[in-house]
mmCIF file of C-alpha atoms in Angstrom:
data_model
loop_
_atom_site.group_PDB
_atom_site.id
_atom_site.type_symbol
_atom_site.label_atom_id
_atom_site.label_comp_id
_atom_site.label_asym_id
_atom_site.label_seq_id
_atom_site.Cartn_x
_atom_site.Cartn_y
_atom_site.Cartn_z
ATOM 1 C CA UNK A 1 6.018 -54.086 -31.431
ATOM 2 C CA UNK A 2 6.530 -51.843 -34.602
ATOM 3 C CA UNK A 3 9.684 -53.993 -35.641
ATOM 4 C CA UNK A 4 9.292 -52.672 -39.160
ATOM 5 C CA UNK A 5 12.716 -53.018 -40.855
ATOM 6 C CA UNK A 6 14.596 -52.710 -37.138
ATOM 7 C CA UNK A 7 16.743 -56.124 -38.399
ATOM 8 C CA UNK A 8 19.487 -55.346 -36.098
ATOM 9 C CA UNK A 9 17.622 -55.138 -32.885
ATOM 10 C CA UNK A 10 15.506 -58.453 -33.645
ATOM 11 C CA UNK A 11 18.211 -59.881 -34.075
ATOM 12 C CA UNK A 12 19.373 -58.756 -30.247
ATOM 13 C CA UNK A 13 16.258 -59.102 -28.894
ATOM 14 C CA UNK A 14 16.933 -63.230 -30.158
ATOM 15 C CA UNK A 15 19.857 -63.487 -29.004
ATOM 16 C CA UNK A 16 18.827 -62.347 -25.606
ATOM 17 C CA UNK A 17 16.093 -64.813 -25.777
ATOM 18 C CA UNK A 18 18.079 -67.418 -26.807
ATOM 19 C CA UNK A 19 20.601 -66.959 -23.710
ATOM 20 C CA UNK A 20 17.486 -65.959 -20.795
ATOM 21 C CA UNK A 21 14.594 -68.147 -22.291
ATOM 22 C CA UNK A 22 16.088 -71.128 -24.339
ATOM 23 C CA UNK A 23 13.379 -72.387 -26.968
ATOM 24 C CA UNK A 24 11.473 -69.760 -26.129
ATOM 25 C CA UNK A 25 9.103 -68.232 -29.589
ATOM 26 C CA UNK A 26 10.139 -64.145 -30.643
ATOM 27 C CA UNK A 27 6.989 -62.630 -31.893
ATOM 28 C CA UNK A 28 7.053 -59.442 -34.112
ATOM 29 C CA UNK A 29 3.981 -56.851 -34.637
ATOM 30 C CA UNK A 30 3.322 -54.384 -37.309
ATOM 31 C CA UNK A 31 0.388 -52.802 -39.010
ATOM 32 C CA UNK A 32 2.010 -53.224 -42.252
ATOM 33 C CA UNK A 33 1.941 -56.618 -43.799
ATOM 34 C CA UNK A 34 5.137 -55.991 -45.971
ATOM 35 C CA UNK A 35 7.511 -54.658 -43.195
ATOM 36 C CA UNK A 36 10.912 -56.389 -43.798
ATOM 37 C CA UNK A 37 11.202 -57.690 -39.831
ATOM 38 C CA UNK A 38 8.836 -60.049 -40.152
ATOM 39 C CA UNK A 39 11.387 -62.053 -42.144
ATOM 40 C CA UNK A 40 13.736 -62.419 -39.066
ATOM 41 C CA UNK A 41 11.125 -63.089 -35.833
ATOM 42 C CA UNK A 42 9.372 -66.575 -35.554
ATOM 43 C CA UNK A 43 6.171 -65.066 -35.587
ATOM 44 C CA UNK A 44 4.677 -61.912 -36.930
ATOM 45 C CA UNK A 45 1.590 -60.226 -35.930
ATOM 46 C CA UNK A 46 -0.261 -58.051 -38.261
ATOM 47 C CA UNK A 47 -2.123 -55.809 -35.910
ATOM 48 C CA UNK A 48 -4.347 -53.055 -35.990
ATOM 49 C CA UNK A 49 -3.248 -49.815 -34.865
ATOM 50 C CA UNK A 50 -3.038 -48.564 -31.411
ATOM 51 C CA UNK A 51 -6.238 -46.087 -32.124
ATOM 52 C CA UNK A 52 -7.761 -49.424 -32.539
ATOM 53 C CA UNK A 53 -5.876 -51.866 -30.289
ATOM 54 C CA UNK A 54 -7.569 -52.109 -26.787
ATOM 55 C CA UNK A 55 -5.716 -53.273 -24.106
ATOM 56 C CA UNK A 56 -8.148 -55.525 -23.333
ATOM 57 C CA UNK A 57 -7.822 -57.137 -26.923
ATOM 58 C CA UNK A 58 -3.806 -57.135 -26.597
ATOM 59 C CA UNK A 59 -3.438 -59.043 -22.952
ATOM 60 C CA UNK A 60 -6.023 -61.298 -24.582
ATOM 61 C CA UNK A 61 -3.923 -62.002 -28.076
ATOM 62 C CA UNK A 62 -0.601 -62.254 -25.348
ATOM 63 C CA UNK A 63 -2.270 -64.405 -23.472
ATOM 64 C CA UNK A 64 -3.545 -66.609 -26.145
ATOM 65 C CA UNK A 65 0.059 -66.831 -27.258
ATOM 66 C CA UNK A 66 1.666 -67.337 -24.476
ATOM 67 C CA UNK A 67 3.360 -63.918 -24.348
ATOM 68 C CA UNK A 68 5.061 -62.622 -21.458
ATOM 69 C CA UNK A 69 7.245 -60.091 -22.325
ATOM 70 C CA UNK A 70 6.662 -56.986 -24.754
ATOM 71 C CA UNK A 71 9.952 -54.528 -25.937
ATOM 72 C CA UNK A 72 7.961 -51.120 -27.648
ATOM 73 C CA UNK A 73 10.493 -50.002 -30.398
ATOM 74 C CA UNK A 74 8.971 -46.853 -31.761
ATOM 75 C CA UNK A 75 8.432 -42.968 -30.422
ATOM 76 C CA UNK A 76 4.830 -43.385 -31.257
ATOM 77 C CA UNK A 77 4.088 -46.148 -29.260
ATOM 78 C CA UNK A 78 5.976 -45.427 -25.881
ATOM 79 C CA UNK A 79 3.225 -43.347 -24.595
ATOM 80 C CA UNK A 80 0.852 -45.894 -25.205
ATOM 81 C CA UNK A 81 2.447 -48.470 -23.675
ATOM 82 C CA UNK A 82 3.707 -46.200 -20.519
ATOM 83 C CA UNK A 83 0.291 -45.799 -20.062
ATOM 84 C CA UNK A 84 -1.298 -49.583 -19.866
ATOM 85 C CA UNK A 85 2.533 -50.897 -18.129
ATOM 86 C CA UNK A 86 0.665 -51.564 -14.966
ATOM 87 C CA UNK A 87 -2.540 -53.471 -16.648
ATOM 88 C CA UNK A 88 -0.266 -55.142 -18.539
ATOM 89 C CA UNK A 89 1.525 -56.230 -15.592
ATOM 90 C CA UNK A 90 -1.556 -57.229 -13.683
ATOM 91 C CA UNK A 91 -1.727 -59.696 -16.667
ATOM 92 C CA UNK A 92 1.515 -60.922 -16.473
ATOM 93 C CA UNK A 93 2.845 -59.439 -19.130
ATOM 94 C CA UNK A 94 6.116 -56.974 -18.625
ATOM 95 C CA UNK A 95 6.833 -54.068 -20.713
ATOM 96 C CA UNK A 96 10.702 -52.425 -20.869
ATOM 97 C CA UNK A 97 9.387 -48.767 -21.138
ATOM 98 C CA UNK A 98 9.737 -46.218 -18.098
ATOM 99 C CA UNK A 99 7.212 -44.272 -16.318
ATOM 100 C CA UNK A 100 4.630 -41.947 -18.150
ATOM 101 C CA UNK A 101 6.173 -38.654 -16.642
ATOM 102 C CA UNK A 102 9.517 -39.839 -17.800
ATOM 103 C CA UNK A 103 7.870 -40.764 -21.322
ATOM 104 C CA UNK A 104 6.148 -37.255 -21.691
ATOM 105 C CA UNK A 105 9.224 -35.722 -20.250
ATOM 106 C CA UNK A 106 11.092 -36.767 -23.315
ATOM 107 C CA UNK A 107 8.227 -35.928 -25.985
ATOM 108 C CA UNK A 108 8.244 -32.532 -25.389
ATOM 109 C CA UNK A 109 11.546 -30.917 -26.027
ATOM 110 C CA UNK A 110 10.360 -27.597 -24.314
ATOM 111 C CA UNK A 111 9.498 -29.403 -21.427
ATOM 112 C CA UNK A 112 12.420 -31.446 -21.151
ATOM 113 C CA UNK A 113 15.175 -28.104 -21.910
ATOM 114 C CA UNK A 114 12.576 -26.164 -18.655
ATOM 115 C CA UNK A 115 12.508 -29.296 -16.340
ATOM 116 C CA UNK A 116 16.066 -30.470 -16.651
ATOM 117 C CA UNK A 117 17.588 -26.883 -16.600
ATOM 118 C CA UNK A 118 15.688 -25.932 -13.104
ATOM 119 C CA UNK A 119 17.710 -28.909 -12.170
ATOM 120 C CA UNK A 120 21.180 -27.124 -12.943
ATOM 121 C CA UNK A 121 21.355 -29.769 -16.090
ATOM 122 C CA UNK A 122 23.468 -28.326 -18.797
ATOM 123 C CA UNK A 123 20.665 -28.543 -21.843
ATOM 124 C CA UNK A 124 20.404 -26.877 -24.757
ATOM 125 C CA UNK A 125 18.252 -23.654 -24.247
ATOM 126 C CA UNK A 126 14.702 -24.546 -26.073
ATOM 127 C CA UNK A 127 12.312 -21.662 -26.732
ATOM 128 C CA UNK A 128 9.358 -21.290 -28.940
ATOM 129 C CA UNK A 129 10.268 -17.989 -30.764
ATOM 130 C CA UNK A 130 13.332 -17.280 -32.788
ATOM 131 C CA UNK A 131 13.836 -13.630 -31.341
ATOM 132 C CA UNK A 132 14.021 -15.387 -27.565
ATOM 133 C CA UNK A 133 17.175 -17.330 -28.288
ATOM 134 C CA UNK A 134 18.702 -14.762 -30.436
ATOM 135 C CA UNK A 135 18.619 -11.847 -27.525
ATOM 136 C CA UNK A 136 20.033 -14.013 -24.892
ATOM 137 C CA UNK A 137 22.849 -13.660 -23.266
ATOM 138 C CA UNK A 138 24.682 -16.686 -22.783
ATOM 139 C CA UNK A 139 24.364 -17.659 -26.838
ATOM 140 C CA UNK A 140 25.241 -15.358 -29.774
ATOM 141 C CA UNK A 141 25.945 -18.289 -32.362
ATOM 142 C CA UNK A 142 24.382 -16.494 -35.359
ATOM 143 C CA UNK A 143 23.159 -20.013 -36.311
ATOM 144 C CA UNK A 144 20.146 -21.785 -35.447
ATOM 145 C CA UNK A 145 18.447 -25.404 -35.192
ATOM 146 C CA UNK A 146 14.569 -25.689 -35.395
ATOM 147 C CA UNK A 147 12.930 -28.617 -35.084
ATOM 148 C CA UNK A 148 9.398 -30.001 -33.929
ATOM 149 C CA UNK A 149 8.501 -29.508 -30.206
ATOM 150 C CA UNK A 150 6.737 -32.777 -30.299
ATOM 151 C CA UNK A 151 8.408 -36.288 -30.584
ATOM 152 C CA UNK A 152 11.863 -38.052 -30.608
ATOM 153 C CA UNK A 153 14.151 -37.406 -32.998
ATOM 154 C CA UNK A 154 15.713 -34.504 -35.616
ATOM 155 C CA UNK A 155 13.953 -35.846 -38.871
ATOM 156 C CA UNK A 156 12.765 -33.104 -40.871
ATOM 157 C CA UNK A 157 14.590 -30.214 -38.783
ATOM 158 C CA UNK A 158 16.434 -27.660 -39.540
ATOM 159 C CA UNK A 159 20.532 -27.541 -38.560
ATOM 160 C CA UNK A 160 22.581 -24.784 -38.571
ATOM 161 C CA UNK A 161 19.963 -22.058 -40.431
ATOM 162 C CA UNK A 162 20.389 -18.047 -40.959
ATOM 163 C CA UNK A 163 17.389 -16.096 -38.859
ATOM 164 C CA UNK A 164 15.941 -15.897 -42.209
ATOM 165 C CA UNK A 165 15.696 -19.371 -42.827
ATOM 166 C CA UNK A 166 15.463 -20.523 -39.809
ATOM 167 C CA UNK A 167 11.962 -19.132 -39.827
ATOM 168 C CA UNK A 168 11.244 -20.155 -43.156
ATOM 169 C CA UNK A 169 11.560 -23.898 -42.190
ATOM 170 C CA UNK A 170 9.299 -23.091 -39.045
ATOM 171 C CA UNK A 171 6.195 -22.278 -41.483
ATOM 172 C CA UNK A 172 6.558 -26.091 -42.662
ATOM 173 C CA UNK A 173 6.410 -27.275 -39.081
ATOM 174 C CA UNK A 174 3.299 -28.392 -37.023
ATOM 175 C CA UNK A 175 5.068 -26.949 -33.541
ATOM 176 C CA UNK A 176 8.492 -25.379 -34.102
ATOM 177 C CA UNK A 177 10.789 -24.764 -31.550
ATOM 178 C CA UNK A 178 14.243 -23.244 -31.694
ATOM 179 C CA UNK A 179 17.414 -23.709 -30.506
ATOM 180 C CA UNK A 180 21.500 -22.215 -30.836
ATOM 181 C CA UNK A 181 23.771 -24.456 -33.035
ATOM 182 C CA UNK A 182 26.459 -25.794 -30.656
ATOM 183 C CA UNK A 183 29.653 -26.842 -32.747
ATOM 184 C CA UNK A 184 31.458 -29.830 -31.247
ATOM 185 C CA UNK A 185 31.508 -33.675 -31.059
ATOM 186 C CA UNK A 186 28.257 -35.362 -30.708
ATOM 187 C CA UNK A 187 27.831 -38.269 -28.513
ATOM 188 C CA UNK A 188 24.720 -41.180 -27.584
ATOM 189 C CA UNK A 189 24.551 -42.691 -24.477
ATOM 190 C CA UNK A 190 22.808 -45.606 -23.937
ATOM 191 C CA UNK A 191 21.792 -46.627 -20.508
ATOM 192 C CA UNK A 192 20.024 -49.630 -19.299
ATOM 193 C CA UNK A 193 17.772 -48.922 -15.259
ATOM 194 C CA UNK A 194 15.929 -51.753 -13.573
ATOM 195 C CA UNK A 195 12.315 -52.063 -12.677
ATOM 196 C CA UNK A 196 13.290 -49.728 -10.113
ATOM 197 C CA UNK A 197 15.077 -47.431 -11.532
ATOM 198 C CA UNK A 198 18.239 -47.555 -10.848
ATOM 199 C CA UNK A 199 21.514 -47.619 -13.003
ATOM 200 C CA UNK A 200 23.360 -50.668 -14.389
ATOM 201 C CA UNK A 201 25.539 -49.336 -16.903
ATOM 202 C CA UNK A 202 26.036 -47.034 -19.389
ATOM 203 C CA UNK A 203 28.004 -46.518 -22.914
ATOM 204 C CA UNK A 204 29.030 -43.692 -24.737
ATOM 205 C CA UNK A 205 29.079 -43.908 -28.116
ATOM 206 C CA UNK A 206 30.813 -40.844 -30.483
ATOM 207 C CA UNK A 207 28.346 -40.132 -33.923
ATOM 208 C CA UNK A 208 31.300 -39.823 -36.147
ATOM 209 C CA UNK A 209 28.485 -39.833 -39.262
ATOM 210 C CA UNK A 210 24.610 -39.208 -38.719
ATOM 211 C CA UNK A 211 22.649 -39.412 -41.663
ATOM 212 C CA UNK A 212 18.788 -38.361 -41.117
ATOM 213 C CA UNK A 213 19.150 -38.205 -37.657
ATOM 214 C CA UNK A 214 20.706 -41.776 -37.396
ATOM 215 C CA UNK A 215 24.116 -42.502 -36.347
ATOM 216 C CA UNK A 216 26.038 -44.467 -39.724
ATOM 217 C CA UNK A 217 29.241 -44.964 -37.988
ATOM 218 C CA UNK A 218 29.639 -44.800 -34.387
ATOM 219 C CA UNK A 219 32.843 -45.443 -31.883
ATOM 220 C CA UNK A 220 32.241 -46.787 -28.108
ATOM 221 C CA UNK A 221 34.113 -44.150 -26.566
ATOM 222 C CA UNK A 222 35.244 -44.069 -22.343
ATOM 223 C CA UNK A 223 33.576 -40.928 -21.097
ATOM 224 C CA UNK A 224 33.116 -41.246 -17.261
ATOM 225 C CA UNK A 225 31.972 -37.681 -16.782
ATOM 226 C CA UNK A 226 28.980 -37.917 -19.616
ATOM 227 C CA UNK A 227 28.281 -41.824 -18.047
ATOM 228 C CA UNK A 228 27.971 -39.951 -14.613
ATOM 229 C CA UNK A 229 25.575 -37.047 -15.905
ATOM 230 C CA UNK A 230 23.342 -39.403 -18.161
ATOM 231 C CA UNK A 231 22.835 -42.260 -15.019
ATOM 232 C CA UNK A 232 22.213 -39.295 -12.522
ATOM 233 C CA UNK A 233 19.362 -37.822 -14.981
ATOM 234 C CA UNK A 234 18.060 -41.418 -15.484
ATOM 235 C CA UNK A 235 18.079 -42.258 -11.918
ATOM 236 C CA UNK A 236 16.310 -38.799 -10.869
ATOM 237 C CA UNK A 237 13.471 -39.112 -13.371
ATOM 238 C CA UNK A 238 12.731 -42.542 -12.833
ATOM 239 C CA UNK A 239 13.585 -43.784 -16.544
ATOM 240 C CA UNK A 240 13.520 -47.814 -16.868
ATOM 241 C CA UNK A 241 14.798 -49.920 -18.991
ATOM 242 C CA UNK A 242 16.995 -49.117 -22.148
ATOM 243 C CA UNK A 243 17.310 -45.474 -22.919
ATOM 244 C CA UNK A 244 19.459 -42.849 -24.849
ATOM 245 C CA UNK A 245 20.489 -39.805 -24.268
ATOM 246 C CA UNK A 246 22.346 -37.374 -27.037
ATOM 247 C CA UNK A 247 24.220 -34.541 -26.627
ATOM 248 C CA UNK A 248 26.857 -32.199 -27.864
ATOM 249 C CA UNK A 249 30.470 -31.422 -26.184
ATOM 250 C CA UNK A 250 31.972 -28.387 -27.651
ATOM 251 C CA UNK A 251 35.639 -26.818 -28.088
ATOM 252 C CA UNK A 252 35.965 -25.628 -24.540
ATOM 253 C CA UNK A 253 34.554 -29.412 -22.996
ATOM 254 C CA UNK A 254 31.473 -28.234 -21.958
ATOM 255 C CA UNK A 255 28.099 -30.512 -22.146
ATOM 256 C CA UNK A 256 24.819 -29.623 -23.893
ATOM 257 C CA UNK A 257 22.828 -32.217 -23.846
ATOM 258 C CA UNK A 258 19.997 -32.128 -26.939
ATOM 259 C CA UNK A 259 17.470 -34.581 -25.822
ATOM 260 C CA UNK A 260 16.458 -38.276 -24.271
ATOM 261 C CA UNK A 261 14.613 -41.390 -26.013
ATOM 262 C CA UNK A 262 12.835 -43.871 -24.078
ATOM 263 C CA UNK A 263 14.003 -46.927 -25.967
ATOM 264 C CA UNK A 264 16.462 -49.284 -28.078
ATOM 265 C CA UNK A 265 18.268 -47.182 -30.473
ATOM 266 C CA UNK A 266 19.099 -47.697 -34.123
ATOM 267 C CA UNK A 267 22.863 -47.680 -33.531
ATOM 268 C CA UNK A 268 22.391 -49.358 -29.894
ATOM 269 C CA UNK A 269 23.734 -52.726 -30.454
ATOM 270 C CA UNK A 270 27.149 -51.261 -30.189
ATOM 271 C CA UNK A 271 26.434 -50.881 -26.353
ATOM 272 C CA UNK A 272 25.447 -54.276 -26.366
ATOM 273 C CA UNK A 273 28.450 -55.489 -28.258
ATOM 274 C CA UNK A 274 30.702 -53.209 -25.601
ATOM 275 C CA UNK A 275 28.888 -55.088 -22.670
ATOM 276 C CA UNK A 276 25.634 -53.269 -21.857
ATOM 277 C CA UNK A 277 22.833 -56.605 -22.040
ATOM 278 C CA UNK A 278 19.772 -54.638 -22.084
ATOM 279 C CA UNK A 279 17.600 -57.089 -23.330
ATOM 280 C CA UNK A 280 19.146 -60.025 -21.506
ATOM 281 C CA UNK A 281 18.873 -57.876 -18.114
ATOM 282 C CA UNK A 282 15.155 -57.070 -18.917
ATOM 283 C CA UNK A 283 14.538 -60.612 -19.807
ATOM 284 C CA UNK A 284 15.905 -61.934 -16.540
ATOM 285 C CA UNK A 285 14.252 -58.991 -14.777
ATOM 286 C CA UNK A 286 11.019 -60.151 -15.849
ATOM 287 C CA UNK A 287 11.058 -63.654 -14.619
ATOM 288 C CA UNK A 288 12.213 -62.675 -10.933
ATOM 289 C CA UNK A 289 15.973 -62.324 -11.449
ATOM 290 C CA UNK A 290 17.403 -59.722 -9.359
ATOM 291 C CA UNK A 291 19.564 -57.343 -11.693
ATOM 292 C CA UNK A 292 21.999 -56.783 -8.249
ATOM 293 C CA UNK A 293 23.352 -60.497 -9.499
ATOM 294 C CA UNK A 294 23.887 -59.446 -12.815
ATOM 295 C CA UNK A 295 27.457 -57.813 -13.825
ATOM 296 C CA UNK A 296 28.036 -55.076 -16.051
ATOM 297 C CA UNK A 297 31.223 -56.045 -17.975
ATOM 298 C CA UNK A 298 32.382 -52.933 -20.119
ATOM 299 C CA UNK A 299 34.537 -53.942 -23.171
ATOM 300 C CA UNK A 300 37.986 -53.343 -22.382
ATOM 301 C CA UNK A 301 38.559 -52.905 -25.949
ATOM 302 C CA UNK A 302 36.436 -49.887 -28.078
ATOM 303 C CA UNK A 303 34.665 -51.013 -30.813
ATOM 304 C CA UNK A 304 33.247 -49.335 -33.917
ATOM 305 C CA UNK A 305 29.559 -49.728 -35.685
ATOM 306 C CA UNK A 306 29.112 -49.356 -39.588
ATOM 307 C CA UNK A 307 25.433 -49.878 -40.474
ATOM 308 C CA UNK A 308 24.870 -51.080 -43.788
ATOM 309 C CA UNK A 309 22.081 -52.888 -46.045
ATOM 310 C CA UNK A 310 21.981 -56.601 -46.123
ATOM 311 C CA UNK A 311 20.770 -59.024 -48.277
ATOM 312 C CA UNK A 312 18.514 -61.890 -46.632
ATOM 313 C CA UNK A 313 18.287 -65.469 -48.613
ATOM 314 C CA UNK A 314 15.163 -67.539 -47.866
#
């Protein structure tokens, strides 16, 4: 769904399909009818929004086309399709998304620092006013990040701010919240959970340049320690399929982590190049194969992704 210009992760998604479901067709859906993806799937979809898409109508246009298996690609549609999962499934159709609590869990940033932190998670302290953060003990950065409460993502926040601005960015923002800026290296972790959520692998990746919020040039790093925290959290909340967790290790080696996204990320297909099979594992999932006789094979050899602007010949 959504594949807009997500080239990279069509292209994944076919080459999982190609391995798990030879000569099988790769649909792609959109509500706009000049997104660039629809250049790289075998079929494209234009449909109407989800305000306007039933579920009804989509198990119906799925099963018309003989569609089995649906991958949601965007933060505004993972609610949605947390929601209908188990409709869908009555259908036979599978979705790679995890549960609605674990969905809402990572929409709501507040939520997710006050959840995670009762569970003696180390998480970035979240607050909804300025003056909270900036009388607490444990953080007396003098710098702040402010960003909205509501969806995945830093687009349109504000990093590393004076009090004064800091709160002059808020007034711009729908539902601000605020946070300490933590100086260190950031990291993404992509994980990949079964139906049943529980762990296959995971891969750390280092954001050595993040432009927008998205990760230009990123490093597969070893990390056992952050692997162990980010499996334990997505065993515990009962995330499925492929997720990603960020966060922030600073000077003295201690973890903060910022947030969790419920699906493929932009710079993911490193952890697929370094061994994690996501799509391959969701594919086989989804037919009856039992992910216990799958393998895991970590790349003994780090790799590095540069994400760049192609040109496409027809």
């Amino acid at each position: 769904m959504s594949i807009s210009q997500k080239v990279p992760m069509i292209k994944a998604v076919r080459d999982a399909l190609h391995r798990a479901r030879p000569g099988a067709k790769l649909y792609g859906a959109d509500i706009s009818a000049s997104c660039l993806g629809q250049y790289v799937v075998d079929v494209f979809w234009l449909c109407p929004s989800l305000q306007d898409l039933t579920v009804d109508s989509l198990i119906s246009y799925c099963h018309a086309q003989e569609i089995s298996v649906i991958i949601p690609s965007r933060d505004g549609e993972l609610l949605y399709f947390a929601e209908q999962r188990q409709q869908l499934e009555k259908a036979g159709i599978r979705v790679m998304i995890s549960d609605v609590d674990a969905v809402e869990l990572c929409l709501d940033k507040l939520r997710f620092y006050e959840v995670l932190v009762k569970q003696g998670y180390p998480v970035i302290p979240t607050f909804t006013e300025l003056e909270a953060i900036a009388t607490s003990s444990y953080y007396n950065v003098g710098q702040y990040v402010v960003k909205e409460r509501f969806g995945a993502g830093s687009i349109n926040a504000g990093i590393g701010l004076s009090p004064h601005e800091t709160k002059r960015h808020a007034k711009r923002m729908l539902n601000p919240v605020f946070q300490p800026l933590i100086q260190g290296m950031e990291y993404s972790v992509d994980v990949f959970l079964t139906g049943e959520s529980k762990a296959v692998g995971a891969i750390v990746r280092q954001r050595n340049w993040v432009m927008n919020g998205e990760s230009q040039i990123t490093t597969s790093v070893r990390y056992p320690e952050i692997e162990e925290l980010c499996q334990q959290i997505a065993e515990q909340f009962r995330f499925r399929g492929h997720v990603i967790f960020q966060l922030i290790v600073d000077g003295d080696k201690r973890q903060h982590l910022i947030e969790c996204n419920c699906r493929f990320g932009g710079a993911s297909t490193l952890s697929l190049a370094m061994g994690l099979d996501s799509f391959f594992w969701f594919l086989k999932e989804s037919e009856g194969t039992q992910i216990d006789d799958l393998f895991f094979h970590r790349s003994a050899h780090e790799k590095m992704l540069v994400r760049h602007a192609e040109d496409l010949i027809l």
